[in-house]
Short mmCIF file of C-alpha atoms in Angstrom, two decimals:
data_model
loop_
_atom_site.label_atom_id
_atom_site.label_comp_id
_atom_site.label_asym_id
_atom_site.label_seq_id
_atom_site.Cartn_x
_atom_site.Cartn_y
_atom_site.Cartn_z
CA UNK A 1 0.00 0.00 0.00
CA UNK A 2 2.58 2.20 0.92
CA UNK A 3 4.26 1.75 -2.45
CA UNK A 4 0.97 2.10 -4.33
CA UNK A 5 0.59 5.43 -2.52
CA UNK A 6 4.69 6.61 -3.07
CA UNK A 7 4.05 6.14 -6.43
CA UNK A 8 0.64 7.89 -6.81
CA UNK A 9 2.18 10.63 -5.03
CA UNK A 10 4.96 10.78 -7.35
CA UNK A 11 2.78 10.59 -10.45
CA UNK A 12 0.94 13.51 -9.25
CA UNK A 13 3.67 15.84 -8.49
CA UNK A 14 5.28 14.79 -11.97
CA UNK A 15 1.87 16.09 -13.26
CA UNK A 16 2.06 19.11 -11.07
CA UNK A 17 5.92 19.96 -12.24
CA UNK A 18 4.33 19.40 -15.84
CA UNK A 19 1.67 22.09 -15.68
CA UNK A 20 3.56 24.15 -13.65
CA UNK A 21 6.12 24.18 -16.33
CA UNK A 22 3.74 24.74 -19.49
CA UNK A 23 3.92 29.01 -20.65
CA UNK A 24 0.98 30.85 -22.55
CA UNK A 25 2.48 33.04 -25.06
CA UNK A 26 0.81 36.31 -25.84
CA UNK A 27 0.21 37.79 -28.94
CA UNK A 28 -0.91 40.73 -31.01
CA UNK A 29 -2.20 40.13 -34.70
CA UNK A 30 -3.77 42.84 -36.92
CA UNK A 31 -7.15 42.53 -37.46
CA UNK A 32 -7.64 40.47 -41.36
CA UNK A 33 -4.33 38.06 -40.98
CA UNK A 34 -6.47 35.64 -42.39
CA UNK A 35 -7.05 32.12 -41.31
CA UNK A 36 -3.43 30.66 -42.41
CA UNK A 37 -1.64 32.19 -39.04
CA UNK A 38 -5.18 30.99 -37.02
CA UNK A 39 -4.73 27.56 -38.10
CA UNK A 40 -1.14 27.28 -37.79
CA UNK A 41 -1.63 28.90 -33.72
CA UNK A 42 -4.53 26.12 -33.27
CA UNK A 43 -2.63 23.32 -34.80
CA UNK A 44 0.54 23.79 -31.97
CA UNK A 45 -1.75 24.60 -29.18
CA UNK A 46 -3.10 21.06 -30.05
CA UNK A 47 0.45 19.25 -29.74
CA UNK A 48 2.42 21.62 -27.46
CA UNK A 49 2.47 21.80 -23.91
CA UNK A 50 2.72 25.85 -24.01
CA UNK A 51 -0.04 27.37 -25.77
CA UNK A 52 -0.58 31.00 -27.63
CA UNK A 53 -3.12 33.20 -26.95
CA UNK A 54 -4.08 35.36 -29.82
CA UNK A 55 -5.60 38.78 -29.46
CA UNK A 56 -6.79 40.75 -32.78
CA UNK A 57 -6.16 44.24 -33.07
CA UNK A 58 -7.80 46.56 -35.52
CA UNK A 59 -5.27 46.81 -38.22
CA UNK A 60 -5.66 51.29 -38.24
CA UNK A 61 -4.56 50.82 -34.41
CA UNK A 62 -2.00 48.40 -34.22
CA UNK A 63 0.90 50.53 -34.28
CA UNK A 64 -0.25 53.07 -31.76
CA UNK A 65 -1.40 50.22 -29.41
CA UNK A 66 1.70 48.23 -29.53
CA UNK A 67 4.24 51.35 -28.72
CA UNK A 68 1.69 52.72 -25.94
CA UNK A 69 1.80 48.99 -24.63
CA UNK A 70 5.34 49.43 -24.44
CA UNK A 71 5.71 52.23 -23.12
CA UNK A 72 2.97 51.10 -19.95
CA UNK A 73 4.55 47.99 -19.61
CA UNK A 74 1.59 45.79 -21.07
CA UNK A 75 2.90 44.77 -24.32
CA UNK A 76 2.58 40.82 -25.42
CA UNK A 77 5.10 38.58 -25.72
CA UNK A 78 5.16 38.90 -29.65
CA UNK A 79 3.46 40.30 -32.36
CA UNK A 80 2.76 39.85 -35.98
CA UNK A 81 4.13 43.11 -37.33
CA UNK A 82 3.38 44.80 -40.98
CA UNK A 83 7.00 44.27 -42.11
CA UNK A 84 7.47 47.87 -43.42
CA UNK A 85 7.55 48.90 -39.08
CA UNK A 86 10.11 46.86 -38.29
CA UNK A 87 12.75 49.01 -38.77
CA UNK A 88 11.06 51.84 -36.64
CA UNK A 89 9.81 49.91 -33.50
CA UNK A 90 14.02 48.45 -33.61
CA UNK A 91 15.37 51.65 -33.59
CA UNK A 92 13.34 52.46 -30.81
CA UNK A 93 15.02 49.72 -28.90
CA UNK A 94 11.50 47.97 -28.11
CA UNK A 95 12.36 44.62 -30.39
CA UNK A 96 14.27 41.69 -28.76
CA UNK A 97 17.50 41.17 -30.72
CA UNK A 98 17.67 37.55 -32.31
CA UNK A 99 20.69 37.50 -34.58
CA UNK A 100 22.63 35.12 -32.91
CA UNK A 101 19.49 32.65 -32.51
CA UNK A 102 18.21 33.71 -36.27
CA UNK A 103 21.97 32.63 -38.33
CA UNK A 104 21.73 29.53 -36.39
CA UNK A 105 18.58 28.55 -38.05
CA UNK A 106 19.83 26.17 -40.57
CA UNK A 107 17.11 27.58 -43.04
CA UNK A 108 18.33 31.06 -42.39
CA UNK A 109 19.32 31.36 -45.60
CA UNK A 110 16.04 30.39 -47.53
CA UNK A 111 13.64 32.99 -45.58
CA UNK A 112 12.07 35.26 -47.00
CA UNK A 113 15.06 38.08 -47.88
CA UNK A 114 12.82 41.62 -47.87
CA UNK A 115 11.05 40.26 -44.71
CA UNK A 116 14.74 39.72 -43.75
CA UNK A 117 16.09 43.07 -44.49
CA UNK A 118 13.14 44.69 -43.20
CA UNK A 119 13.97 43.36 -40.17
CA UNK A 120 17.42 44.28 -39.96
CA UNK A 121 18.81 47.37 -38.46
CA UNK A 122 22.10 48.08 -37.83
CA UNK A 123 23.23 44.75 -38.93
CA UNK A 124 21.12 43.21 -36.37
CA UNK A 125 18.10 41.10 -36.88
CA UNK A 126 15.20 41.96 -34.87
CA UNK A 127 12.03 40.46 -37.02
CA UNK A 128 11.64 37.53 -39.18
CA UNK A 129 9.31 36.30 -41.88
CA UNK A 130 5.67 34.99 -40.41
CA UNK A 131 3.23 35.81 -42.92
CA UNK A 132 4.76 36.46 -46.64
CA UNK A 133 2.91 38.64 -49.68
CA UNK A 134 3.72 39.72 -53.07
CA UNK A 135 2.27 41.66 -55.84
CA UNK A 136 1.26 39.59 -59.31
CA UNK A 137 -0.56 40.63 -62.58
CA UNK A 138 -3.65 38.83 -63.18
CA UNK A 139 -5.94 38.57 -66.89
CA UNK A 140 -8.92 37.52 -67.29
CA UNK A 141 -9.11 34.54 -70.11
CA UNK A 142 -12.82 34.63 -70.70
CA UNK A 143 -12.62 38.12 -71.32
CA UNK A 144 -9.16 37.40 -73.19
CA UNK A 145 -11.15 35.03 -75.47
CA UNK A 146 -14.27 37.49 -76.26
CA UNK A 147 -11.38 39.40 -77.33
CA UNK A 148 -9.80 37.35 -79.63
CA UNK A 149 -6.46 37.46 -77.46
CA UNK A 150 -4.68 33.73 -77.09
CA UNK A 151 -5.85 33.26 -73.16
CA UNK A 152 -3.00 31.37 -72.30
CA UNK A 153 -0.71 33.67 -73.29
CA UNK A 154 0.64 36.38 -70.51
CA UNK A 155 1.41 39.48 -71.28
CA UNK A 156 4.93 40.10 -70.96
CA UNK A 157 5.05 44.07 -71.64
CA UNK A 158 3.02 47.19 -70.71
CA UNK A 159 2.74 47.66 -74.52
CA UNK A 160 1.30 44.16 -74.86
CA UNK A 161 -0.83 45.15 -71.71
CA UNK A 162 -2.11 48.17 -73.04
CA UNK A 163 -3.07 46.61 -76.53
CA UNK A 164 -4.85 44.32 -74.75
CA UNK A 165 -6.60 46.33 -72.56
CA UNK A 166 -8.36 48.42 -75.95
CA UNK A 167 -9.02 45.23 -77.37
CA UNK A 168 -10.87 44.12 -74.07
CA UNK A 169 -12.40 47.51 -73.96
CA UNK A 170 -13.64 47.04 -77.12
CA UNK A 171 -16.61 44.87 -75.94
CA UNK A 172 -18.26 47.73 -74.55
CA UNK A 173 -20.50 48.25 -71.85
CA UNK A 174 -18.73 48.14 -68.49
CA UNK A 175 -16.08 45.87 -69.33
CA UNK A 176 -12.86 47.46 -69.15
CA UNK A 177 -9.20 46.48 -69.89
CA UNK A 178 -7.36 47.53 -66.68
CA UNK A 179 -7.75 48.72 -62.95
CA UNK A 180 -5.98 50.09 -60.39
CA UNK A 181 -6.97 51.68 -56.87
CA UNK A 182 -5.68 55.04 -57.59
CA UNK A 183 -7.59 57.87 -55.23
CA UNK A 184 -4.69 58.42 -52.61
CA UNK A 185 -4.43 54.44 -51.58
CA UNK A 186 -0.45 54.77 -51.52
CA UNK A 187 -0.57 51.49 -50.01
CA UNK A 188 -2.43 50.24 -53.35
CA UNK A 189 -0.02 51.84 -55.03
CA UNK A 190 3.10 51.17 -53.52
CA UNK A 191 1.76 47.25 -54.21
CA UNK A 192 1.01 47.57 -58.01
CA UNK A 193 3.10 50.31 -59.13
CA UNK A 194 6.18 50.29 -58.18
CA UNK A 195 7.41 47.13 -59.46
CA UNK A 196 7.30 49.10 -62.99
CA UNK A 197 10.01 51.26 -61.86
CA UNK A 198 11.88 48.41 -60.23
CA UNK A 199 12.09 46.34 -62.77
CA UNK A 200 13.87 48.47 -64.58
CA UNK A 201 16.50 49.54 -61.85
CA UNK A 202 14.84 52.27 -60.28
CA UNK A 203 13.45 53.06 -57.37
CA UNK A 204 11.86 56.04 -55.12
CA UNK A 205 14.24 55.90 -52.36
CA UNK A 206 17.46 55.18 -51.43
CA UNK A 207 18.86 52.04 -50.29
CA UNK A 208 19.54 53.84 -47.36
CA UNK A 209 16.33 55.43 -47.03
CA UNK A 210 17.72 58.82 -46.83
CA UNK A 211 17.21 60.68 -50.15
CA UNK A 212 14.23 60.56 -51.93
CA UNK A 213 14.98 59.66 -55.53
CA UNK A 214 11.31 59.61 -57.09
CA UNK A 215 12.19 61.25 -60.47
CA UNK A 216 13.67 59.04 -62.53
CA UNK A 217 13.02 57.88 -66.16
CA UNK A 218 11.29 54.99 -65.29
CA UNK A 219 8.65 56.69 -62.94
CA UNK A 220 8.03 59.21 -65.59
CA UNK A 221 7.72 56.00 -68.01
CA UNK A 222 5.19 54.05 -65.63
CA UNK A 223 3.63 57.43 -64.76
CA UNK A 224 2.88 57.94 -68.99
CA UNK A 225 1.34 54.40 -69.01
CA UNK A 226 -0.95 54.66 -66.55
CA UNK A 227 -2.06 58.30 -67.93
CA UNK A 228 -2.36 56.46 -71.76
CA UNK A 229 -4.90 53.66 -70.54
CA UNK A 230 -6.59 56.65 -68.66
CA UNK A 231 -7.25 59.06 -71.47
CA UNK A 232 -7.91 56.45 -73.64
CA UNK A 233 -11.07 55.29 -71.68
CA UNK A 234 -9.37 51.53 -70.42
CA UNK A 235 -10.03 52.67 -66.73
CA UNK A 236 -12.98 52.58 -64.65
CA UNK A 237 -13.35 56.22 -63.98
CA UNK A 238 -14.38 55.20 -60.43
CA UNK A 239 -10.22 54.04 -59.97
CA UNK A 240 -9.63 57.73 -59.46
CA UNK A 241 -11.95 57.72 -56.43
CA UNK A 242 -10.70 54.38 -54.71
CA UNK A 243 -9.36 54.75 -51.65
CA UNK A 244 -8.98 50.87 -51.64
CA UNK A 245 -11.89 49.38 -50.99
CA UNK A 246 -12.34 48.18 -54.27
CA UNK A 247 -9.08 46.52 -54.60
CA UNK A 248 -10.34 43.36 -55.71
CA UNK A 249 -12.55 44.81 -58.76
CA UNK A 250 -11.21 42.19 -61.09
CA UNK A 251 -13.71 39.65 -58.85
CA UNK A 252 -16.72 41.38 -60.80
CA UNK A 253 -15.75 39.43 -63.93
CA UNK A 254 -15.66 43.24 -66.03
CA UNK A 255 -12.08 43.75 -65.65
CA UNK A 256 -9.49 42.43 -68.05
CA UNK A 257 -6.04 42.65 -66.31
CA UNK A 258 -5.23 44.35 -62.75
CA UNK A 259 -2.20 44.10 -60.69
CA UNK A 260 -3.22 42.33 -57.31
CA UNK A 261 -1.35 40.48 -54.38
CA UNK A 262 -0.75 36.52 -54.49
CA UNK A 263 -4.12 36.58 -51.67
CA UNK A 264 -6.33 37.10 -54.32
CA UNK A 265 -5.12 33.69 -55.66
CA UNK A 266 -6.98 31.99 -53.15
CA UNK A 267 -9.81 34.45 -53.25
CA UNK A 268 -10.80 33.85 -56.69
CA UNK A 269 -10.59 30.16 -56.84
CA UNK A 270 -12.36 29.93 -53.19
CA UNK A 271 -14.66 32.73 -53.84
CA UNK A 272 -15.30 33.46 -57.54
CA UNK A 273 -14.96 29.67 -58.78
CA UNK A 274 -16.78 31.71 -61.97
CA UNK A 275 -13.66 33.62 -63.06
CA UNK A 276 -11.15 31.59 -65.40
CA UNK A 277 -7.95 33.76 -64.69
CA UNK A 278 -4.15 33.60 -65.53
CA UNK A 279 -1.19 35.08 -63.23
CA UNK A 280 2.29 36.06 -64.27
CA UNK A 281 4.72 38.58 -63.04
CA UNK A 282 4.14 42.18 -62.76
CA UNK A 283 6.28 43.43 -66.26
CA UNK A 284 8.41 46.58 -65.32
CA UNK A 285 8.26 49.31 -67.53
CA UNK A 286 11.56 47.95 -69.56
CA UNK A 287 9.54 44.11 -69.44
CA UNK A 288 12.09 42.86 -66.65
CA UNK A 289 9.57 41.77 -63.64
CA UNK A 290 8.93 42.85 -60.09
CA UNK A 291 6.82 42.66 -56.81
CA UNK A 292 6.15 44.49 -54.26
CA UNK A 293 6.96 41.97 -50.91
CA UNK A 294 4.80 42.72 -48.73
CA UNK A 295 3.18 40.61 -45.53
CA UNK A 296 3.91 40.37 -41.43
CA UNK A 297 7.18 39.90 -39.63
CA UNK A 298 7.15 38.11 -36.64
CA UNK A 299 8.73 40.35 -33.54
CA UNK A 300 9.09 40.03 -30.13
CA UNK A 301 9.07 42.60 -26.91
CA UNK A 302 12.08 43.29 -25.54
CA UNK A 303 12.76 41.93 -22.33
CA UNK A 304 9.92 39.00 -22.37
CA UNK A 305 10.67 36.42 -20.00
CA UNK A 306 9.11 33.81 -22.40
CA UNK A 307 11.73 34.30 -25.07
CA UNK A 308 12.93 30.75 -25.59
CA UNK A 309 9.14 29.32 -25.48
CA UNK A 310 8.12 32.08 -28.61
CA UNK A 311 11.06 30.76 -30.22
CA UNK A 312 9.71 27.20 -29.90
CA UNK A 313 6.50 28.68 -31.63
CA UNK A 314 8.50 30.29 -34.23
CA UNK A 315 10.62 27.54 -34.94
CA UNK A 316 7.31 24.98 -35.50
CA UNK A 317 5.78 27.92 -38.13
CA UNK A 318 8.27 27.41 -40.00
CA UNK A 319 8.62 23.69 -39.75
CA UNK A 320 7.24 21.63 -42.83
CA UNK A 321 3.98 21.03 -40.93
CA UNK A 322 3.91 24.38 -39.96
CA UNK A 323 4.44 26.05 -43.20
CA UNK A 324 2.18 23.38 -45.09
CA UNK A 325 -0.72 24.61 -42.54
CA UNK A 326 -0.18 27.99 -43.61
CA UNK A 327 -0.44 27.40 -47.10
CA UNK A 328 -3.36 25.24 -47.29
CA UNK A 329 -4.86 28.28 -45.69
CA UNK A 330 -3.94 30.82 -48.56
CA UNK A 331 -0.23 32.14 -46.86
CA UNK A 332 2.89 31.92 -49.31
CA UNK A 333 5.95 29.53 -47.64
CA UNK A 334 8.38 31.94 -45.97
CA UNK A 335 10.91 28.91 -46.47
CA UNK A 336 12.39 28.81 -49.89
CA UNK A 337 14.36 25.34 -48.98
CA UNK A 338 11.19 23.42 -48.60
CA UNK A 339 8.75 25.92 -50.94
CA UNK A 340 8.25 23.50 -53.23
CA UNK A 341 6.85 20.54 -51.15
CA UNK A 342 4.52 22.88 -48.77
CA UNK A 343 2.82 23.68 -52.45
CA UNK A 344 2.50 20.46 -53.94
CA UNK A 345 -1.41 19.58 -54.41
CA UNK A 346 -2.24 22.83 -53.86
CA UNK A 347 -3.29 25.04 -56.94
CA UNK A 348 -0.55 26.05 -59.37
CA UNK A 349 -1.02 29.93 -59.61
CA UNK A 350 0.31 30.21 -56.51
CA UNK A 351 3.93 29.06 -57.63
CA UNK A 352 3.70 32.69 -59.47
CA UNK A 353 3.13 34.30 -56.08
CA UNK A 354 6.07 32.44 -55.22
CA UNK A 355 8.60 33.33 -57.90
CA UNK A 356 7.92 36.77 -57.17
CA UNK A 357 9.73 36.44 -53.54
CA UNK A 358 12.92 36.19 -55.71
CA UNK A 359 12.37 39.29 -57.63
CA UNK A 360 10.03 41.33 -54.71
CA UNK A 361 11.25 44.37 -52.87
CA UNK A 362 9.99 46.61 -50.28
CA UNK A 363 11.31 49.87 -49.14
CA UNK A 364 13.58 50.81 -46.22
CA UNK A 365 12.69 53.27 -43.96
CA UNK A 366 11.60 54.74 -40.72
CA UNK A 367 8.78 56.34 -42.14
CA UNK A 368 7.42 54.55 -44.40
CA UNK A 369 3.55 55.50 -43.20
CA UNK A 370 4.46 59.28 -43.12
CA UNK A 371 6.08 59.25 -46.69
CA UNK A 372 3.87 55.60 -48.53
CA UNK A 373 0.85 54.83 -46.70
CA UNK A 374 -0.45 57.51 -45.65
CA UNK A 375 -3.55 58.92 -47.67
CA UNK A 376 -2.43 62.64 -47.30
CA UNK A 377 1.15 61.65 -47.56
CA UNK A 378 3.32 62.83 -50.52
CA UNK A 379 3.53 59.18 -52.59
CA UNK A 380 -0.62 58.74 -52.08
CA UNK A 381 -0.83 62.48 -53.30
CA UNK A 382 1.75 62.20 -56.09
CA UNK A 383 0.50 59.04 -57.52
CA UNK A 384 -2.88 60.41 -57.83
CA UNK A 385 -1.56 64.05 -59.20
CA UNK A 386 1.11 62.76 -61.57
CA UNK A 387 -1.67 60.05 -63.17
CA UNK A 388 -4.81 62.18 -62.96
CA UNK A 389 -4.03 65.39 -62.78
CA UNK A 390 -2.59 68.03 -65.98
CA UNK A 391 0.35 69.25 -64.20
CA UNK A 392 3.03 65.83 -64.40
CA UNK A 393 5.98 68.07 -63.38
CA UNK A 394 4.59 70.41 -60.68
CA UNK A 395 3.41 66.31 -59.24
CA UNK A 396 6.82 65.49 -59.39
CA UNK A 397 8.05 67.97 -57.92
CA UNK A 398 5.96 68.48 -54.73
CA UNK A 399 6.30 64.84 -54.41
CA UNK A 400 9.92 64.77 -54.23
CA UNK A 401 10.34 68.15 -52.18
CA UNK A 402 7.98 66.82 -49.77
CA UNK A 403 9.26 63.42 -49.42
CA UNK A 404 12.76 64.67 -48.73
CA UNK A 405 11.60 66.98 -46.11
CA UNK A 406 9.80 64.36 -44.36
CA UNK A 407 13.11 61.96 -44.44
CA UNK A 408 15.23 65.22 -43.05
CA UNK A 409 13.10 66.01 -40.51
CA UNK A 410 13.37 62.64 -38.79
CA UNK A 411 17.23 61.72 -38.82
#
């Protein structure tokens, strides 16, 4: 009996030890991650010990939230960060540093690399790749067909674009050949336009993020494009309004071709079975392709005491089973090595979404919502000007005047 009840007792207390030692992991997501990062958080909780506890944050509020958190001493563990604030929250000094732990990762190498250099500063690495994005062109091949252009074939030019788009036009009604969200969404824009400028070489900042270099040959070449389609009647005139909440336009079945992000892959074949569509690369404005990389890095708070247990999350993400999760749930592989496999069975289109990662860039600096995102900022207010409006140089050069102010007055 005695033994019975030693090892009862025993049992129990191993038990005890066991919950004792099991760590819930807190963590902020913007509000519309989608249900790839859900699944992937339900799937570990299933199998692991230590669990993660998920709280949604509006996606306008995030930022602000996260740095008052900080600052009170209430922030979570991690967070699932829109890539383009890395650099800003680790300058602050609010981002755990994970170099060391990061190169040791022996598929360091095959993450995501603007995800990586987004999270970089000062040669240290302070965010990695969680959720991964790019920018693709899409056509319609019904639409292509009514035509007469060969649907399978994608267009590999803006001139080839633009021929098509009158052709498509050419059906009348409210069909049209091309769409963009262009009223002062310089996220939108930022997406789908810029690969045309860097493509060919160009781009609207420095590498360095300290001189604004927006007037350049090839902006004034994508700019010209975009004002051709315009005046000759291949654009919704609503575009000029669209703030971005018709983004996904091309799911009404009346648009021909539109730049969009690898999401809308799984959009259309989940949600618009209807539409028979193509995806390639987004053609710069010399034909040589870009994307726009766009997506959530995964950070964590400086000075949590669960660092070693997020890692353990982080580290199953981006496992096979992890990143296979993820994918079956619409989410590109951040994982290069293993890219490949975590696709297989899954629908094809997405491999373009893919290929982009190799070509995809995103730009590099503290403030990128001041100068890019925001709606009254100078790239939302050029873009709009420069492709709408009749004065193309006065657009440029507000654009660039203000840009460079805004970069002075924050070093």
């Amino acid at each position: 009996m005695f033994t019975k009840l030693m090892a009862a007792t025993a049992l129990i207390s191993a038990s005890m030890i066991s919950v004792a030692s099991a760590e819930t992991i807190s963590m902020w997501v913007r509000s519309g991650i989608g249900d790839s990062f859900k699944e992937v958080v339900k799937a570990y909780n299933t199998a692991h010990e230590n669990k993660v506890e998920l709280t949604e944050v509006p996606f306008a509020e995030l930022v602000q939230k996260y740095a008052t958190a900080i600052a009170g001493g209430q922030a979570p563990d991690a967070l699932s960060l829109d890539l383009i604030y890395t650099p800003a929250f680790a300058a602050a000094g609010q981002l755990e540093d994970l170099t060391d732990w990061a190169k040791a990762l022996p598929y360091f190498n095959a993450l995501s690399p603007s995800h990586v250099k987004l999270g970089t500063y000062e040669d240290k690495i302070y965010g990695l790749p969680l959720t991964v994005e790019t920018s693709i062109f899409a056509w319609n091949k019904d639409l292509y067909k009514k035509a007469g252009l060969d649907p399978e074939k994608a267009p590999a030019t803006w001139e080839e674009i633009t021929a098509n788009a009158e052709k498509i036009r050419g059906l009348g009604g409210d069909t049209y050949g091309f769409y963009f969200s262009g009223g002062g969404c310089g996220g939108c824009m930022i997406f789908t336009f810029t690969p045309l400028t860097w493509g060919a070489g160009a781009d609207i900042l420095s590498a360095d993020g300290k001189t604004a270099t927006l007037d350049t040959p090839p902006m004034r070449k994508a700019v010209d494009i975009y004002r051709n389609m315009i005046a000759k009647d291949l654009v919704p005139a609503g575009a000029a309004s669209d703030n971005g909440v018709n983004f996904l336009s091309f799911t009404n079945g009346k648009i021909g071709q539109q730049s969009l992000g690898a999401f809308a892959i799984g959009t259309l074949v989940t949600q618009h079975p209807e539409i028979d569509f193509g995806v390639t690369l987004i053609p710069g404005v010399d034909g040589k392709p870009s994307s726009f990389a766009g997506g959530d890095n995964f950070v964590v708070t400086k000075g949590t005491p669960k660092l070693a247990d997020v890692k353990e999350f982080l580290e199953y993400t981006y496992s096979p089973e992890g990143q296979k999760i993820m994918a079956k749930y619409g989410s590109l592989p951040t994982r290069g090595d293993i890219a490949n496999e975590v696709l297989e069975g899954l629908d094809p289109r997405l491999k373009v979404g893919l290929d982009a990662i190799a070509v995809a860039k995103t730009p590099y600096t503290l403030q990128f919502n001041d100068l890019i995102n925001s709606a009254n900022g100078p790239w939302a207010t050029f873009t709009n000007a420069a492709i709408y409006g009749d004065d193309v140089d006065g657009a440029f050069a507000d654009a660039q005047a203000e840009m460079q102010s805004i970069i002075d007055a924050g070093q």
